[in-house]
Structures are given as C-alpha cells and as structure tokens.
Coordinates of N, CA and C in Angstrom, one line a residue:
M1273 N -16.7 -12.0 15.7 CA -18.1 -11.2 15.7 C -18.1 -9.6 15.7
A1274 N -18.2 -9.2 14.7 CA -18.1 -7.9 14.6 C -19.7 -7.1 15.5
G1275 N -19.6 -6.0 16.2 CA -20.4 -5.5 16.6 C -20.3 -4.3 17.5
P1276 N -21.1 -3.8 18.1 CA -20.5 -2.5 19.1 C -19.6 -2.8 20.1
K1277 N -19.7 -3.9 20.8 CA -19.2 -4.6 21.7 C -17.6 -5.2 21.4
H1278 N -17.5 -5.7 19.8 CA -16.5 -6.0 19.4 C -16.0 -5.7 18.0
P1279 N -16.0 -4.4 17.7 CA -15.8 -3.8 16.5 C -14.5 -4.6 15.7
R1280 N -14.8 -4.4 14.4 CA -13.3 -5.1 13.4 C -12.3 -3.7 13.5
H1281 N -11.2 -4.3 13.5 CA -10.0 -3.4 13.1 C -9.4 -3.6 11.8
Y1282 N -9.0 -2.8 11.1 CA -8.8 -2.6 10.0 C -7.3 -2.1 9.8
D1283 N -6.3 -2.4 9.2 CA -4.9 -1.8 8.9 C -5.0 -0.4 7.9
E1284 N -4.3 0.4 8.0 CA -4.2 1.6 7.3 C -4.0 1.2 5.9
A1285 N -3.3 0.4 5.6 CA -3.2 0.1 4.1 C -4.5 -0.2 3.4
F1286 N -5.3 -1.1 4.1 CA -6.9 -1.4 3.7 C -7.5 -0.2 3.8
K1287 N -7.6 0.8 4.7 CA -8.2 1.6 4.5 C -7.9 2.8 3.3
R1288 N -6.7 2.9 3.2 CA -6.2 3.8 2.3 C -6.6 3.2 0.7
Q1289 N -6.6 1.8 0.6 CA -7.3 1.3 -0.5 C -8.7 1.3 -0.8
I1290 N -9.5 1.2 0.3 CA -11.0 1.5 0.1 C -11.0 3.2 -0.3
V1291 N -10.6 3.9 0.5 CA -10.6 5.6 0.0 C -10.0 5.7 -1.4
Q1292 N -8.9 4.9 -1.8 CA -8.4 5.1 -3.0 C -9.6 4.7 -4.3
L1293 N -10.3 3.5 -3.9 CA -11.4 3.1 -4.9 C -12.5 3.9 -4.8
Y1294 N -13.0 4.3 -3.7 CA -13.9 5.7 -3.7 C -13.6 6.6 -4.2
E1295 N -12.3 7.3 -4.3 CA -11.9 8.4 -4.9 C -12.0 8.3 -6.6
N1296 N -11.8 7.2 -6.9 CA -11.6 6.9 -8.4 C -12.9 6.4 -9.1
G1297 N -14.0 6.8 -7.9 CA -15.4 6.8 -8.4 C -16.2 5.3 -8.7
K1298 N -15.8 4.6 -7.5 CA -16.6 3.4 -7.4 C -17.5 3.5 -6.2
P1299 N -18.9 3.3 -6.6 CA -19.8 3.5 -5.6 C -19.6 2.8 -4.2
S1300 N -19.6 3.7 -3.3 CA -19.8 3.5 -1.8 C -20.6 2.0 -1.7
R1301 N -21.6 1.8 -1.9 CA -22.3 0.7 -1.8 C -21.7 -0.7 -2.5
E1302 N -21.3 -0.3 -3.7 CA -20.4 -1.5 -4.2 C -19.1 -2.0 -3.3
I1303 N -18.4 -1.0 -2.8 CA -17.3 -1.4 -1.9 C -17.7 -2.0 -0.8
R1304 N -18.8 -1.5 -0.2 CA -19.6 -1.8 1.0 C -19.9 -3.3 0.8
A1305 N -20.1 -3.9 -0.1 CA -21.1 -5.2 -0.5 C -19.7 -5.8 -0.8
E1306 N -18.6 -5.6 -1.6 CA -17.2 -6.4 -2.1 C -16.8 -6.7 -0.7
Y1307 N -16.4 -5.7 0.6 CA -15.5 -5.9 1.1 C -16.4 -6.1 2.6
D1308 N -17.6 -6.2 2.5 CA -18.5 -6.4 3.6 C -17.8 -5.5 5.0
I1309 N -18.0 -4.2 4.7 CA -17.8 -3.2 5.5 C -19.3 -2.3 6.0
A1310 N -19.3 -1.9 7.2 CA -20.4 -1.0 7.5 C -20.7 0.3 6.7
R1311 N -21.7 0.5 6.6 CA -22.3 1.9 5.6 C -21.6 3.1 6.1
S1312 N -21.4 3.4 7.1 CA -20.4 4.4 7.6 C -19.1 4.4 7.6
T1313 N -18.6 3.3 7.6 CA -17.4 3.2 7.2 C -16.4 3.8 6.4
P1314 N -16.9 3.4 5.0 CA -16.0 4.2 3.8 C -15.9 5.6 4.1
R1315 N -17.1 6.4 4.4 CA -17.4 7.8 4.7 C -16.4 8.3 5.7
R1316 N -16.5 7.7 6.8 CA -15.6 8.0 7.8 C -14.1 8.0 7.4
W1317 N -13.7 7.0 6.8 CA -12.5 6.8 6.3 C -11.9 7.9 5.4
V1318 N -12.9 8.2 4.4 CA -12.5 9.1 3.3 C -12.5 10.7 4.2
R1319 N -13.5 10.8 4.9 CA -13.0 12.1 5.6 C -12.0 12.0 6.5
G1320 N -11.4 11.0 7.5 CA -10.5 11.2 7.9 C -9.1 11.1 7.3
I1321 N -9.0 10.6 6.3 CA -7.6 10.7 5.3 C -7.7 12.2 4.6
R1322 N -9.0 12.7 4.2 CA -8.9 14.1 3.7 C -8.6 14.9 4.7
D1323 N -9.0 14.9 5.9 CA -8.6 15.9 7.0 C -7.2 15.5 7.1
R1324 N -6.3 14.4 7.2 CA -5.0 14.5 7.2 C -4.1 15.0 6.2
R1325 N -4.8 15.0 5.2 CA -4.2 15.4 3.8 C -4.1 17.1 3.8
L1326 N -5.4 17.6 4.1 CA -5.6 18.7 4.4 C -4.6 19.7 5.4
E1327 N -4.6 18.7 6.7 CA -3.6 19.1 7.7 C -1.8 19.3 6.9
M1328 N -1.8 18.1 6.5 CA -0.4 18.0 5.8 C -0.1 19.4 4.9
E1329 N -1.1 19.4 3.9 CA -1.1 20.7 3.2 C -1.0 21.9 3.6
V1330 N -1.6 22.3 4.6 CA -1.6 23.4 5.7 C -0.2 23.5 6.4
D1331 N 0.1 22.4 6.8 CA 1.5 22.4 7.7 C 2.7 22.6 6.5
V1332 N 2.8 22.3 5.2 CA 3.6 22.2 4.2 C 3.6 23.8 3.7
S1333 N 2.7 24.3 3.6 CA 2.3 25.8 3.2 C 2.8 26.8 4.3
G1334 N 2.6 26.5 5.5 CA 3.1 27.4 6.4 C 4.7 27.1 6.7
Q1335 N 5.0 26.3 6.3 CA 6.7 26.0 6.2 C 7.3 26.5 5.1
A1336 N 6.5 26.6 3.9 CA 6.6 27.2 2.5 C 6.8 28.7 2.4
A1337 N 5.9 29.3 3.4 CA 5.3 30.7 2.9 C 6.9 31.6 3.3
P1338 N 7.3 31.6 4.5 CA 8.5 32.3 4.6 C 9.8 32.2 3.5
V1339 N 9.8 31.2 3.1 CA 10.8 30.8 1.7 C 10.3 31.5 0.6
F1340 N 9.1 31.5 0.6 CA 8.6 32.3 -1.1 C 8.4 33.8 -0.6
A1341 N 8.5 34.2 0.6 CA 7.9 35.6 1.1 C 9.8 36.5 0.8
R1342 N 10.6 35.5 1.2 CA 11.9 36.3 0.9 C 12.0 36.6 -0.6
K1343 N 11.4 35.8 -1.5 CA 11.8 36.1 -2.8 C 11.3 37.4 -3.6

C-alpha cells in the first residue's frame, strides 16, 4: 500500500523510461494513468534527471575548457 508512510520505490531504469516518454511528448496525465503514479512524480523525475544531465554537461565542459584553450 503506497502512502506517505509507505512510499513506492522505483528503479532507475523505470524512472528513465517515464522521463523518456515525457520528453518524447506523451502527456503527463496519460503517463500517470498508464503507470499508476502520483501527479508530482513524473515532474520530479524529469527535473531530477535534467539536473543530473546539466551537472554532467558542466563537468565535461569544465574538463574540456583547458584542452580547447591551448589551441
């Protein structure tokens, strides 16, 4: 039973699948209905995964900057 005291736990692959569906244009309400997840869940996962991607991009840019600065 899911609830505030007993939240559901989803693996990372499932979260990425939901985010991919959302980013490909599937409406959030359809995703929520099909996978029986809470209203805020897809939004939170999208934000979290986008933040991680941004952090990785910043990290890669920081590492690449000195290489490009030499040329």
